[in-house]
Short mmCIF file of C-alpha atoms and ligand atoms in Angstrom, two decimals:
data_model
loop_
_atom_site.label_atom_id
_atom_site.label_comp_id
_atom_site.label_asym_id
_atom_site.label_seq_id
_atom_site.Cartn_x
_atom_site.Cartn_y
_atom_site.Cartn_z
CA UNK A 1 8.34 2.32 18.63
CA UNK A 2 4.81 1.20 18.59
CA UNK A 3 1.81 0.77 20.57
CA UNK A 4 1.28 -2.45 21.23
CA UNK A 5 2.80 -3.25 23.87
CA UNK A 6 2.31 -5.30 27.65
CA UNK A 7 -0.07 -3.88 30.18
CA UNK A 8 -0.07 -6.38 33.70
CA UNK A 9 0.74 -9.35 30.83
CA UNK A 10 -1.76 -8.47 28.43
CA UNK A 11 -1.27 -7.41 25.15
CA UNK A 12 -2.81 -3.69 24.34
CA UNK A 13 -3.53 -1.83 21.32
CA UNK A 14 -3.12 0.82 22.75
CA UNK A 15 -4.92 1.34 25.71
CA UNK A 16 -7.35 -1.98 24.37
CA UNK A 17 -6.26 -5.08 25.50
CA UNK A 18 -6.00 -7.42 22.73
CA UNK A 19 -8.29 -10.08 24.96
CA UNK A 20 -11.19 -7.70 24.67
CA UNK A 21 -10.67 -7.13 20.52
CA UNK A 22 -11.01 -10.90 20.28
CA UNK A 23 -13.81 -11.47 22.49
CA UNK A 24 -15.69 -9.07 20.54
CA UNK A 25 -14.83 -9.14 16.66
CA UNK A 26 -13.45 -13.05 17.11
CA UNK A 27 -9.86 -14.11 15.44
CA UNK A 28 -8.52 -13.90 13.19
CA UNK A 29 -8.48 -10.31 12.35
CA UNK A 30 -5.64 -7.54 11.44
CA UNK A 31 -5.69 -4.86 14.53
CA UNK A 32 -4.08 -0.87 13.08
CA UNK A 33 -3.16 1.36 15.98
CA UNK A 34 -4.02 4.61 14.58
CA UNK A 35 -1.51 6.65 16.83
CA UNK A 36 1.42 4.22 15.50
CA UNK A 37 0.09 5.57 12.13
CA UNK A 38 0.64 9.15 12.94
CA UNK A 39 3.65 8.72 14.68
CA UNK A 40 5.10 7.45 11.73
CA UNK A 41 4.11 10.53 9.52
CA UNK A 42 5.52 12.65 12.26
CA UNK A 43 9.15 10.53 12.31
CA UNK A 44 9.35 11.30 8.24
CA UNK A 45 7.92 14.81 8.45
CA UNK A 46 10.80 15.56 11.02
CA UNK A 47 13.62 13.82 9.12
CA UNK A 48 12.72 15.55 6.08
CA UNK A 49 11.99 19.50 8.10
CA UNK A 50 15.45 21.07 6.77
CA UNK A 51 14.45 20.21 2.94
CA UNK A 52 11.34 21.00 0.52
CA UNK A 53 9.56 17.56 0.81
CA UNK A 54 6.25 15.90 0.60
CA UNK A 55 4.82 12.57 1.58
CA UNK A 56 2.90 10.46 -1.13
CA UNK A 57 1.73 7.59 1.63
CA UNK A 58 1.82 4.51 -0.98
CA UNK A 59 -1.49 3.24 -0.82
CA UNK A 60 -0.93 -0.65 -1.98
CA UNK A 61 0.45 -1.09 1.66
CA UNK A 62 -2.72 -0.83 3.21
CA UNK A 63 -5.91 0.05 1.41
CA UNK A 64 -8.39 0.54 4.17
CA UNK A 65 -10.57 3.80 3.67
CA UNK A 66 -10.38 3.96 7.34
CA UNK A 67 -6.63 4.40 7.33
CA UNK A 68 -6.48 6.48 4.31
CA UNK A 69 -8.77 9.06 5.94
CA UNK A 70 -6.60 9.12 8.97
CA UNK A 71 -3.60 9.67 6.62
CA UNK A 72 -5.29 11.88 4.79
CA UNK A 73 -6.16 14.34 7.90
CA UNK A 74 -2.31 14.15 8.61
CA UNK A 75 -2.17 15.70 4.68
CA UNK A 76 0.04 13.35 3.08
CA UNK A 77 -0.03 12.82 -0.10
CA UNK A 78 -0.72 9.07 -2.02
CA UNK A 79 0.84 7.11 -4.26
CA UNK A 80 -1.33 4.84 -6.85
CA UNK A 81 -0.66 2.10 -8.77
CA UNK A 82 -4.41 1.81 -9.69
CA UNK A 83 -7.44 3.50 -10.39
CA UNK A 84 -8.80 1.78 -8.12
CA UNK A 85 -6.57 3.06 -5.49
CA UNK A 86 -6.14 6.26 -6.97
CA UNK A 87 -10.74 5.90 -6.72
CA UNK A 88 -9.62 5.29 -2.49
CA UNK A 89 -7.55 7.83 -2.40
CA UNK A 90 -10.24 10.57 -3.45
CA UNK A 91 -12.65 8.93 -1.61
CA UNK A 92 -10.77 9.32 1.20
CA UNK A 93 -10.51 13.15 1.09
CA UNK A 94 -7.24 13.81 -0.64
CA UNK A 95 -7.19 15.79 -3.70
CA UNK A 96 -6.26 15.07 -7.13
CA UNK A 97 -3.82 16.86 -6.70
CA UNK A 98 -1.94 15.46 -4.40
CA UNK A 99 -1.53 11.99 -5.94
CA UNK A 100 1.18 10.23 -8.28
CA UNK A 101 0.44 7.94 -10.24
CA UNK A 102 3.34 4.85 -10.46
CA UNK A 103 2.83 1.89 -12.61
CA UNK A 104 4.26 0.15 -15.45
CA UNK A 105 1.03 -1.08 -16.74
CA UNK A 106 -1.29 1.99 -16.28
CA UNK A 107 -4.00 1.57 -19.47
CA UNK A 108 -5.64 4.39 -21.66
CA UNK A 109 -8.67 4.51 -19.48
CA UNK A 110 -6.92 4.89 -16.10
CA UNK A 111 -4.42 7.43 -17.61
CA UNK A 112 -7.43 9.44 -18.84
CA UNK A 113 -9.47 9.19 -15.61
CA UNK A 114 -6.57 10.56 -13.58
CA UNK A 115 -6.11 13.12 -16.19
CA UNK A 116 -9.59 14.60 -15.93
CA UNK A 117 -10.30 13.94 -11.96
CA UNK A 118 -7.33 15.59 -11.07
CA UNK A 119 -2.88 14.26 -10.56
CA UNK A 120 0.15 15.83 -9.07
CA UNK A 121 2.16 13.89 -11.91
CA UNK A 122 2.45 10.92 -13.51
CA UNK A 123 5.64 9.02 -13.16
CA UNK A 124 5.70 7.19 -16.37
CA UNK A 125 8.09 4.17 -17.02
CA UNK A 126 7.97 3.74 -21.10
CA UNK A 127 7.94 5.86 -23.88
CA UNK A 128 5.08 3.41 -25.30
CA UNK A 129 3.15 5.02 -22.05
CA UNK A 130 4.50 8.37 -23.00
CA UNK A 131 2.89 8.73 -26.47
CA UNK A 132 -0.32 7.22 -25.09
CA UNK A 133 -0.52 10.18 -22.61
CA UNK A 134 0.34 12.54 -24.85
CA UNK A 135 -2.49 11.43 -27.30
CA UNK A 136 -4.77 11.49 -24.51
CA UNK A 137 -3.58 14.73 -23.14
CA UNK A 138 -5.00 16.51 -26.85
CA UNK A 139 -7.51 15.11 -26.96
CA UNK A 140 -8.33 16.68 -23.85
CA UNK A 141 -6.86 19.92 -24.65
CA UNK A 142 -4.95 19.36 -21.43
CA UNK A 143 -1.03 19.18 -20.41
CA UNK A 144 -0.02 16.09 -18.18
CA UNK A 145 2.30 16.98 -15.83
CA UNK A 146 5.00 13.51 -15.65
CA UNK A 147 8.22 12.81 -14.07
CA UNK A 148 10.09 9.76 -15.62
CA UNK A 149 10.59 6.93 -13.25
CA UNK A 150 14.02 6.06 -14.06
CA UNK A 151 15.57 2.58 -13.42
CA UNK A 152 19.28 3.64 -11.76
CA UNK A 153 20.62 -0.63 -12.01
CA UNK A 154 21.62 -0.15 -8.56
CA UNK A 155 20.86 -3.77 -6.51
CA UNK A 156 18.70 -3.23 -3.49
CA UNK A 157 20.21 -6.39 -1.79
CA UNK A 158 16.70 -6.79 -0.79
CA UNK A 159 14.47 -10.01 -1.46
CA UNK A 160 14.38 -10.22 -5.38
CA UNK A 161 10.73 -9.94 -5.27
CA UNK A 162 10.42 -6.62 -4.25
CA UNK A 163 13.66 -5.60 -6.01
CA UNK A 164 12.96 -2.98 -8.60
CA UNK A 165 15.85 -1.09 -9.39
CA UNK A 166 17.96 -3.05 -11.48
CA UNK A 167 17.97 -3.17 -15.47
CA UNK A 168 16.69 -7.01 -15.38
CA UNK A 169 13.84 -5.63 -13.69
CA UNK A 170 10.31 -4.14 -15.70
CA UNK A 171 10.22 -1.14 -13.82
CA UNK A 172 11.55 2.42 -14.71
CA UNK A 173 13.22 3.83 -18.37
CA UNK A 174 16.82 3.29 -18.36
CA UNK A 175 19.20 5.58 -16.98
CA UNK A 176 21.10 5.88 -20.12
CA UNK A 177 18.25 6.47 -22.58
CA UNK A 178 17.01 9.46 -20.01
CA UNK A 179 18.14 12.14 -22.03
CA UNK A 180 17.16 10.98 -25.24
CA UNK A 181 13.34 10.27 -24.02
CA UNK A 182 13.16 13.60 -21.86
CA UNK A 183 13.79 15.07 -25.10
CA UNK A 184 11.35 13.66 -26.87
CA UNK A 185 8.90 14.34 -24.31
CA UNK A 186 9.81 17.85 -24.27
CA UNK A 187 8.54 18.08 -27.75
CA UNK A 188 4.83 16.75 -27.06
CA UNK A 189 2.05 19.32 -26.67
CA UNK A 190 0.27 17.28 -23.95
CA UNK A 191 3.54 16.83 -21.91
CA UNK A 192 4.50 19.24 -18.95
CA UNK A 193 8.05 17.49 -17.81
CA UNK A 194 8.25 18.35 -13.96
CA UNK A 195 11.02 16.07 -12.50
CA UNK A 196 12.73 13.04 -12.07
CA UNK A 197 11.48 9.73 -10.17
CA UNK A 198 12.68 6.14 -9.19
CA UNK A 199 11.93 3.70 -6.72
CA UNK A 200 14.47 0.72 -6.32
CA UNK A 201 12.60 -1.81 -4.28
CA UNK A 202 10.96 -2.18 -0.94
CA UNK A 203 12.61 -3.70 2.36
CA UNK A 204 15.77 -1.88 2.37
CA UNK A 205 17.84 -2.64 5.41
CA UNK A 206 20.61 -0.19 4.26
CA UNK A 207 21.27 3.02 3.41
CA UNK A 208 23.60 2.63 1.06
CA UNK A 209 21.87 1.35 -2.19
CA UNK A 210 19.79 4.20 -1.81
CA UNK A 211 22.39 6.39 -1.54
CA UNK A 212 24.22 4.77 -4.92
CA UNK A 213 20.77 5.14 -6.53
CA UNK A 214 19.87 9.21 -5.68
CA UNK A 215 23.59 10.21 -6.51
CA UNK A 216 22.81 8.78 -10.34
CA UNK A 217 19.29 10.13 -9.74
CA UNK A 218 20.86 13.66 -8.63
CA UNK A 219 23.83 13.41 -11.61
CA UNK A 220 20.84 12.91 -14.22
CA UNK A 221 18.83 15.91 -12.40
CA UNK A 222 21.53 18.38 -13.04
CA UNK A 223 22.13 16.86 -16.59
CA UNK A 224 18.48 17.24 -17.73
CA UNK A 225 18.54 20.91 -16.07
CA UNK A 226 21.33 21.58 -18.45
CA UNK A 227 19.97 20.25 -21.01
CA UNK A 228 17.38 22.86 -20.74
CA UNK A 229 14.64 21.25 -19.00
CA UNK A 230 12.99 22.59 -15.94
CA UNK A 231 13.44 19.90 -13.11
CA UNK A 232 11.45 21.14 -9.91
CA UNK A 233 10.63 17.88 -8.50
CA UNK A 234 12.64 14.54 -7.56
CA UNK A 235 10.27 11.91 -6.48
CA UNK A 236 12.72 9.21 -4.31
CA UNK A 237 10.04 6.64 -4.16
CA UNK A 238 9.26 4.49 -1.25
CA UNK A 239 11.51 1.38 0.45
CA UNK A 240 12.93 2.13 3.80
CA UNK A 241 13.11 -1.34 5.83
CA UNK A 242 11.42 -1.77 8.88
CA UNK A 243 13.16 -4.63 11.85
CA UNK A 244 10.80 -7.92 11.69
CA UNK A 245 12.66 -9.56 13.93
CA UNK A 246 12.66 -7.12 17.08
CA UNK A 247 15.55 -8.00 18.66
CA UNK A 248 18.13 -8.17 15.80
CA UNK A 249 17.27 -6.53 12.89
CA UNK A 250 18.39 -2.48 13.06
CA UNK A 251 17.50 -1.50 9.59
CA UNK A 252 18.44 2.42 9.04
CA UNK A 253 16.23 4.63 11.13
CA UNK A 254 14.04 7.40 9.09
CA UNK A 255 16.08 10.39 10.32
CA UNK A 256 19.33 8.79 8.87
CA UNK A 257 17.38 8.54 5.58
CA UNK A 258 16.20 11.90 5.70
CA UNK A 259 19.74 13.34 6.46
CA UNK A 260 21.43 11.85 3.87
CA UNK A 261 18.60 12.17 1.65
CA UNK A 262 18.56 16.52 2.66
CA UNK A 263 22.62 16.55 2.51
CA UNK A 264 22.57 15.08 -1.23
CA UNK A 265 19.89 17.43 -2.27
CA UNK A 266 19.79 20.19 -0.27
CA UNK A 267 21.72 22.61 -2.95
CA UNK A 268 19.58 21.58 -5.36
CA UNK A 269 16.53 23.95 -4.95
CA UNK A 270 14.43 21.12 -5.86
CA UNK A 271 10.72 19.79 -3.98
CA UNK A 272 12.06 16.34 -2.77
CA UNK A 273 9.10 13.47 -2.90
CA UNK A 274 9.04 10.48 -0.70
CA UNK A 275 6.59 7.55 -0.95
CA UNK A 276 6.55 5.37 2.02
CA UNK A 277 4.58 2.14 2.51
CA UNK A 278 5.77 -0.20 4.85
CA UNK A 279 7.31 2.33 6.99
CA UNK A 280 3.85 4.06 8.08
CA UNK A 281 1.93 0.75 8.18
CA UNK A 282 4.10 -1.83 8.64
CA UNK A 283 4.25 -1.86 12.73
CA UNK A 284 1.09 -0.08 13.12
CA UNK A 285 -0.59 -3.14 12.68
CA UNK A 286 -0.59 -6.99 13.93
CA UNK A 287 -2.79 -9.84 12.64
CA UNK A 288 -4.44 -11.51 15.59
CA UNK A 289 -4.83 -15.05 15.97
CA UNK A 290 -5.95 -18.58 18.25
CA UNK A 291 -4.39 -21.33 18.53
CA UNK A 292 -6.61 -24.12 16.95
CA UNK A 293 -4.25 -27.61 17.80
CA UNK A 294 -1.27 -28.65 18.83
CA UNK A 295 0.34 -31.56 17.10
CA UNK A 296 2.80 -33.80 17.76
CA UNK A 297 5.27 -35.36 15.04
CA UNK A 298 7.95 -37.25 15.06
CA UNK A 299 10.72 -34.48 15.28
CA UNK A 300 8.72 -31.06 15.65
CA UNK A 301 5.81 -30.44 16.80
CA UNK A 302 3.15 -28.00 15.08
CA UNK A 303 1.01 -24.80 16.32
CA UNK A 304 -1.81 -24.75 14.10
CA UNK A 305 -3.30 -21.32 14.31
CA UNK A 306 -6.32 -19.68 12.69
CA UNK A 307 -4.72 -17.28 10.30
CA UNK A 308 -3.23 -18.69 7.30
CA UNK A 309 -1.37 -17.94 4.07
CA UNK A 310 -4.33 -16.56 2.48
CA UNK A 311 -4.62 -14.07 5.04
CA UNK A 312 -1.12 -12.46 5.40
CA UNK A 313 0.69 -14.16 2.33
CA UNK A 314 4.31 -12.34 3.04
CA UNK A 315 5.56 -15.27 4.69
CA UNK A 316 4.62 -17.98 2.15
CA UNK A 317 5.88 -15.36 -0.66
CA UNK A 318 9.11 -14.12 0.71
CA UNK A 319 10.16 -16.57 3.37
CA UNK A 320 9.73 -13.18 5.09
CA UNK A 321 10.06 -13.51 9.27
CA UNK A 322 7.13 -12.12 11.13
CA UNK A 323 7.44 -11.94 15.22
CA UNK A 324 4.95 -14.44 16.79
CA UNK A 325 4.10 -13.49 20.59
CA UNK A 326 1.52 -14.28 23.38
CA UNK A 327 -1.24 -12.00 24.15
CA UNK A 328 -1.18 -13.41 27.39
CA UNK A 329 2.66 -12.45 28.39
CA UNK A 330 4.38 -15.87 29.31
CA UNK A 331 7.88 -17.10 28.47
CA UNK A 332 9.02 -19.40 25.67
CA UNK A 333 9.93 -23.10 26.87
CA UNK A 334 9.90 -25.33 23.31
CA UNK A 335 10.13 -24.92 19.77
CA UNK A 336 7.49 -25.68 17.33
CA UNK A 337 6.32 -25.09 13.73
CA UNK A 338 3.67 -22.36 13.06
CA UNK A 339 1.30 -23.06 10.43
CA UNK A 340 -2.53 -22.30 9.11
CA UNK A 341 -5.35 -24.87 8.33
CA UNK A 342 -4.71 -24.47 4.25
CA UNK A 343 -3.83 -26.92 2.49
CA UNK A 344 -0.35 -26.66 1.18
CA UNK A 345 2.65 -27.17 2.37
CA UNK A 346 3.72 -23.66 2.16
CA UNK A 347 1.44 -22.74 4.81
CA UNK A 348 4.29 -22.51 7.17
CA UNK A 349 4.81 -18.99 9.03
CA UNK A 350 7.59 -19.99 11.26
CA UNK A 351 9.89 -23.25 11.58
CA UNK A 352 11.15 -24.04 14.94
CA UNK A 353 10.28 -20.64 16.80
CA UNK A 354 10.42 -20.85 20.50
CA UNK A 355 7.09 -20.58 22.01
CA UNK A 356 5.64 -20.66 25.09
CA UNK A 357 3.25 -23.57 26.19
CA UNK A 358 0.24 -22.52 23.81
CA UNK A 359 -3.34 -24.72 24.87
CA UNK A 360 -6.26 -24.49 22.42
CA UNK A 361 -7.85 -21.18 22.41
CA UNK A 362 -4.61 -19.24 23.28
CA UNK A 363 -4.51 -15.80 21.55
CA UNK A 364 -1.12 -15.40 19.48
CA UNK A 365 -0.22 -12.18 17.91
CA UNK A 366 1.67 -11.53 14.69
CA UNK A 367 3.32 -8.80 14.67
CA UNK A 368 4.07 -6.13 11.96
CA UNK A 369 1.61 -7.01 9.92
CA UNK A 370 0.03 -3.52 8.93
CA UNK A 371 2.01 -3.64 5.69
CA UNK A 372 0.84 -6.12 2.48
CA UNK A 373 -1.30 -8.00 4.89
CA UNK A 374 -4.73 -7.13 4.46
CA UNK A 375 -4.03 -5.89 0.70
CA UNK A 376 -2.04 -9.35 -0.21
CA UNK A 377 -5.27 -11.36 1.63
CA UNK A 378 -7.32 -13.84 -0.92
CA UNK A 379 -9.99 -16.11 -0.45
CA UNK A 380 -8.13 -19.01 -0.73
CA UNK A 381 -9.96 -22.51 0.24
CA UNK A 382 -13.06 -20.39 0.20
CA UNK A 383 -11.91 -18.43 3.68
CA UNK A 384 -13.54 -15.15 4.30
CA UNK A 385 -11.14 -12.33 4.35
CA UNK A 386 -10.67 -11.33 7.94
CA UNK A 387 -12.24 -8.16 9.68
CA UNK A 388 -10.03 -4.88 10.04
CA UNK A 389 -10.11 -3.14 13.35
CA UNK A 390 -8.74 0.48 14.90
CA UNK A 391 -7.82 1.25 18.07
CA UNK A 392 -7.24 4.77 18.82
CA UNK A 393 -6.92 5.24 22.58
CA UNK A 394 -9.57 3.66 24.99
CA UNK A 395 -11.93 3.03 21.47
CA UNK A 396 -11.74 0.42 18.99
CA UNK A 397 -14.03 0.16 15.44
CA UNK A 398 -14.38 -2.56 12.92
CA UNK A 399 -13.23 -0.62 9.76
CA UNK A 400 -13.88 -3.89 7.39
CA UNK A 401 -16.26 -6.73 8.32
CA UNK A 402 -16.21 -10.13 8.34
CA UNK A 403 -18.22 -11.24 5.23
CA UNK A 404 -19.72 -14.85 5.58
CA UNK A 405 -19.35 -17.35 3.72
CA UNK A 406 -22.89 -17.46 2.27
CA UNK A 407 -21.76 -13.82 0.59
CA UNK A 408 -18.62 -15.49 -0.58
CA UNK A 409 -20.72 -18.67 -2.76
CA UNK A 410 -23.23 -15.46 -3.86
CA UNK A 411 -21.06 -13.79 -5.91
CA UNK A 412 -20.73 -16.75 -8.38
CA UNK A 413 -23.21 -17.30 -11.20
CA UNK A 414 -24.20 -20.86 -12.12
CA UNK A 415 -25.32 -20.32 -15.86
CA UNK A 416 -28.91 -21.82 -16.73
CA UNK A 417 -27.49 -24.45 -19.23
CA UNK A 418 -26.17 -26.43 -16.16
N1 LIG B 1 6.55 3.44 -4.57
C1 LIG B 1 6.48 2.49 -5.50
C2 LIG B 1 6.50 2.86 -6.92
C3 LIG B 1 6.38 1.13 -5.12
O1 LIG B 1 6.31 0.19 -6.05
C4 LIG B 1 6.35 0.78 -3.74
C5 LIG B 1 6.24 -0.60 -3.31
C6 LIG B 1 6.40 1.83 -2.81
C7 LIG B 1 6.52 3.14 -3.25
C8 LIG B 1 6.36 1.59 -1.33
O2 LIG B 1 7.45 0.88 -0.86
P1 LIG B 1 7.65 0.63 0.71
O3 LIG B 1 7.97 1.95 1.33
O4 LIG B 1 6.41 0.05 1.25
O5 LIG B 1 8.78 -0.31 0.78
N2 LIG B 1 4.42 -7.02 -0.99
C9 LIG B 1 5.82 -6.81 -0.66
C10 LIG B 1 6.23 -5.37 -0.90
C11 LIG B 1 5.97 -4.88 -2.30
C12 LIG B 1 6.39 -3.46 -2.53
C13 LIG B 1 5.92 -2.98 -3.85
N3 LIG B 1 6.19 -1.60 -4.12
C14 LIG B 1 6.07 -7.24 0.77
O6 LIG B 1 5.14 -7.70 1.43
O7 LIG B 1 7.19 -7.19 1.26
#
């Protein structure tokens, strides 16, 4: 469930109609209900209540300081992948301690920054990381607290972009070498081993590659404990699917996850960590956008809207299916291609989706777009990356502006010589 929904055949955010959004901050631009936000939070906090949990909110979905701060009042936890978003994350209000730090690429200077500012752990994916937090750690005259991110080779049968958890893939240590690095890492003086963590890939529309993954994840846990090392903390990672086609996609609702998730851990007196993305953001937010033309062709005919591939990229990157419906409520009657002004051929959101009768000017909204929209968003044929709003209740606020283009052709430097 989310809040956007038809008031007297008008779109709301809430309790905003979508009409008045546009009129004022102009399309395109991504819209965020911020009680879709906190719903979410609630819907994992519940599924999780009968087991020792916390939420790390994985900040690459959506980076806005506004929604971290809302996030962060609803004290979750964050995921980072960078110090730059591991920079957002403090800046947003949550402590040091409550972020983990993912990445297979994290350098010196990041590990070191996180280090002295402040981490919950570090899940580190390669002994050649390992030794380079270690040093780092002495030289400090500090102890970093780590899980290994382990990689389980369990197929996510999602889209192999945003597949992670299989031994192809760069992510994670092997399952098989576990023992041997947890070992070594047991040995280091700036190494404080506190659990176990994976993350197989994002988009998961069932439960059950999860479930193949945490039973290899839990049969390592107990392994490692007998092994003698003290495993308080399994970090689950993120990837729970979310429907993007409304009416037939049912991927597996949060309280199955967290019931299967509490039944294969529950014995384990062990703090169970979750890092969500798409499932907080994902429907809390839609991108908002006019029709420029219509055009006829010789078998199809095109709606050429405002937004583009530059501005929510998922489609052109994953083929990925994003609902396209009328602010202004009104019934399909004809199929047409839906594409942006950029030019490529892959601009293409949608190929023969039934529409209704659009006319220039007519808002269109995309929905589900709260989730590696704004974050995935270039500046592609020199386009402006669009404003950000919030609607909470009756209010709405931009929480990103619209820069112009003149800031855009600024940034560049045109060296003297020329
Ligand atoms: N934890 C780690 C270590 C991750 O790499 C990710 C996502 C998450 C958590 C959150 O996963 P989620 O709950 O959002 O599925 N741009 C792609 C998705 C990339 C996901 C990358 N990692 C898309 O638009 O579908």
């Amino acid at each position: 469930m989310d809040h956007f929904q038809y008031k007297n055949g008008v779109l709301f955010a809430e309790d905003v109609a979508l009409t008045e959004i546009a009129a004022a901050v102009s399309t395109p631009c991504y819209i965020y209900s911020a009680a879709t936000v906190k719903r979410h939070v609630d819907v994992f906090e519940t599924a999780l209540a009968n087991i020792d949990h916390k939420i790390f909110y994985s900040v690459k979905a959506n980076s806005n300081q506004a929604v971290l701060s809302l996030l962060a009042k609803s004290s979750v936890g964050m995921d980072v992948v960078s110090i730059g978003e591991y920079k957002r994350a403090i800046a947003a209000g949550v402590a040091g301690d409550h972020i983990v730090f993912s990445g297979v690429g994290k350098t010196r200077e990041e590990l070191r920054y996180a280090l002295e500012n402040g981490i919950y752990q570090f899940n580190v994916e390669s002994e050649n990381e390992l030794e380079a937090l270690n040093e780092i750690a002495i030289s400090l005259g500090m102890r970093a607290p780590i899980s290994f991110r382990v990689n389980p080779d369990v197929d996510a049968q999602t889209h192999a972009k945003i597949s992670t958890g299989k031994a192809e893939n760069k992510f994670g240590i092997p399952i098989a070498l576990a023992p041997e690095i947890y070992a070594r890492a047991a040995k280091m003086d700036g190494i404080d081993i506190k659990g176990v963590d994976t993350h197989i890939g994002s988009q998961l529309t069932s439960l059950a590659p999860f479930e193949q993954a945490f039973e290899k994840v839990k049969n390592l846990a107990l392994k490692l404990r007998e092994d003698g090392h003290k495993i308080d903390r399994i970090d689950l990672g993120g990837g729970l699917g979310i429907p993007y086609a409304q009416s037939n996609e049912n991927p597996p609702l949060p309280m199955d996850y967290g019931v299967m998730v509490t039944e294969k851990f529950k014995d384990m007196d062990v703090e169970i960590g979750i890092e969500p993305g798409r499932m907080i953001m994902g429907n809390s937010g839609i991108l908002l956008t006019s029709v420029i033309y219509l055009k006829r062709a010789v078998d199809r005919n095109f709606l050429i809207i405002d937004a583009a591939m530059n501005d929510l990229l998922r489609p052109a990157m994953y083929e990925a299916h994003h609902d396209f419906v009328p602010v202004i409520d009104q019934a399909s009657s004809t199929n047409m291609d839906i594409v942006g002004p950029i030019c490529e051929t892959g601009d293409l959101f949608a190929k023969s989706r039934p529409l209704p009768e659009f006319n220039e000017g007519d808002l269109v909204a995309i929905r589900t777009a709260g989730a590696y929209g704004a974050v995935m968003a270039s500046e592609y044929n020199t386009r402006p990356l669009i404003p950000e709003v919030l609607v909470s209740g009756n209010r709405f606020d931009v929480i990103r502006k619209r820069p112009s283009v003149e800031d855009i052709i600024a940034r560049d430097i045109v060296p003297d010589w020329i």
